[in-house]
Amino acid sequence: MTDPLFWLVLSLLFVTASLTIVLAVAIPTLRELSRAARSAEKLFDTLRREFPPTLEAIRLTGMEISDLTDDVSEGVQSAGNVVKQVDESLSNVRKQAQKVQSGTRSVMVGIKVAWQTFMRSQKPSSQRRSVDRLPPPRPEFEIRNGMPAPEAYPTQKQPQTFSASTENPTSPQQLSTQDSEG
């Protein structure tokens, strides 16, 4: 066993057996690799044909989405403007309704007062009461000779007396002074 030739032949035999096994395993693997390469080539051809239209479709879809986004944004802004206009219209309607309500109240109060006045004027004078009116002011009395002065009765008409002189007394006080003098 110490013969080197024996070891050389044995080594060559093992190398040959190993190479045979490697080739036996490598041949089907290489066939599968060639099939995979053909499939990859077909895939790349399909991608080359189909990918640009797909990319174009994706690009168009992106543009359509951005257009739709712009349209939706404009729609939202328009809806916001419409809501603002409706809100302004409602506030204007409220203001007008308040004005109409106060005007209606004024008209109703006027009609009520007119009706009350009309009904009061329809009653006979004996049934009238002046509850709403203040009593007439009380005259201030100036007593002369035990009698009140004539100017203390403002509701009665004073008869004017004319003297022979050219002076025409205009006030009751002047008349009373002339009477006392003459």
GROMACS .gro file of N, CA, C and O in nm, residues 136-141 151-154:
model
   40
  136PRO      N    1 -10.794  11.832   3.493
  136PRO     CA    2 -10.749  11.967   3.455
  136PRO      C    3 -10.677  12.031   3.573
  136PRO      O    4 -10.704  12.000   3.689
  137PRO      N    5 -10.585  12.119   3.544
  137PRO     CA    6 -10.511  12.182   3.653
  137PRO      C    7 -10.603  12.268   3.739
  137PRO      O    8 -10.697  12.330   3.689
  138ARG      N    9 -10.576  12.270   3.866
  138ARG     CA   10 -10.658  12.347   3.958
  138ARG      C   11 -10.617  12.493   3.949
  138ARG      O   12 -10.499  12.524   3.950
  139PRO      N   13 -10.712  12.580   3.939
  139PRO     CA   14 -10.676  12.723   3.928
  139PRO      C   15 -10.622  12.774   4.062
  139PRO      O   16 -10.663  12.731   4.168
  140GLU      N   17 -10.529  12.864   4.050
  140GLU     CA   18 -10.480  12.929   4.171
  140GLU      C   19 -10.574  13.044   4.203
  140GLU      O   20 -10.607  13.126   4.116
  141PHE      N   21 -10.619  13.045   4.319
  141PHE     CA   22 -10.719  13.146   4.358
  141PHE      C   23 -10.651  13.269   4.415
  141PHE      O   24 -10.561  13.258   4.498
  151GLU      N   25 -10.944  13.571   3.653
  151GLU     CA   26 -10.844  13.496   3.577
  151GLU      C   27 -10.821  13.357   3.634
  151GLU      O   28 -10.750  13.276   3.576
  152ALA      N   29 -10.876  13.325   3.746
  152ALA     CA   30 -10.862  13.193   3.805
  152ALA      C   31 -10.945  13.090   3.731
  152ALA      O   32 -10.928  12.971   3.752
  153TYR      N   33 -11.036  13.132   3.644
  153TYR     CA   34 -11.119  13.042   3.566
  153TYR      C   35 -11.078  13.050   3.420
  153TYR      O   36 -11.138  13.122   3.343
  154PRO      N   37 -10.977  12.977   3.379
  154PRO     CA   38 -10.931  12.990   3.241
  154PRO      C   39 -11.026  12.928   3.139
  154PRO      O   40 -11.021  12.964   3.024
   0.00000   0.00000   0.00000
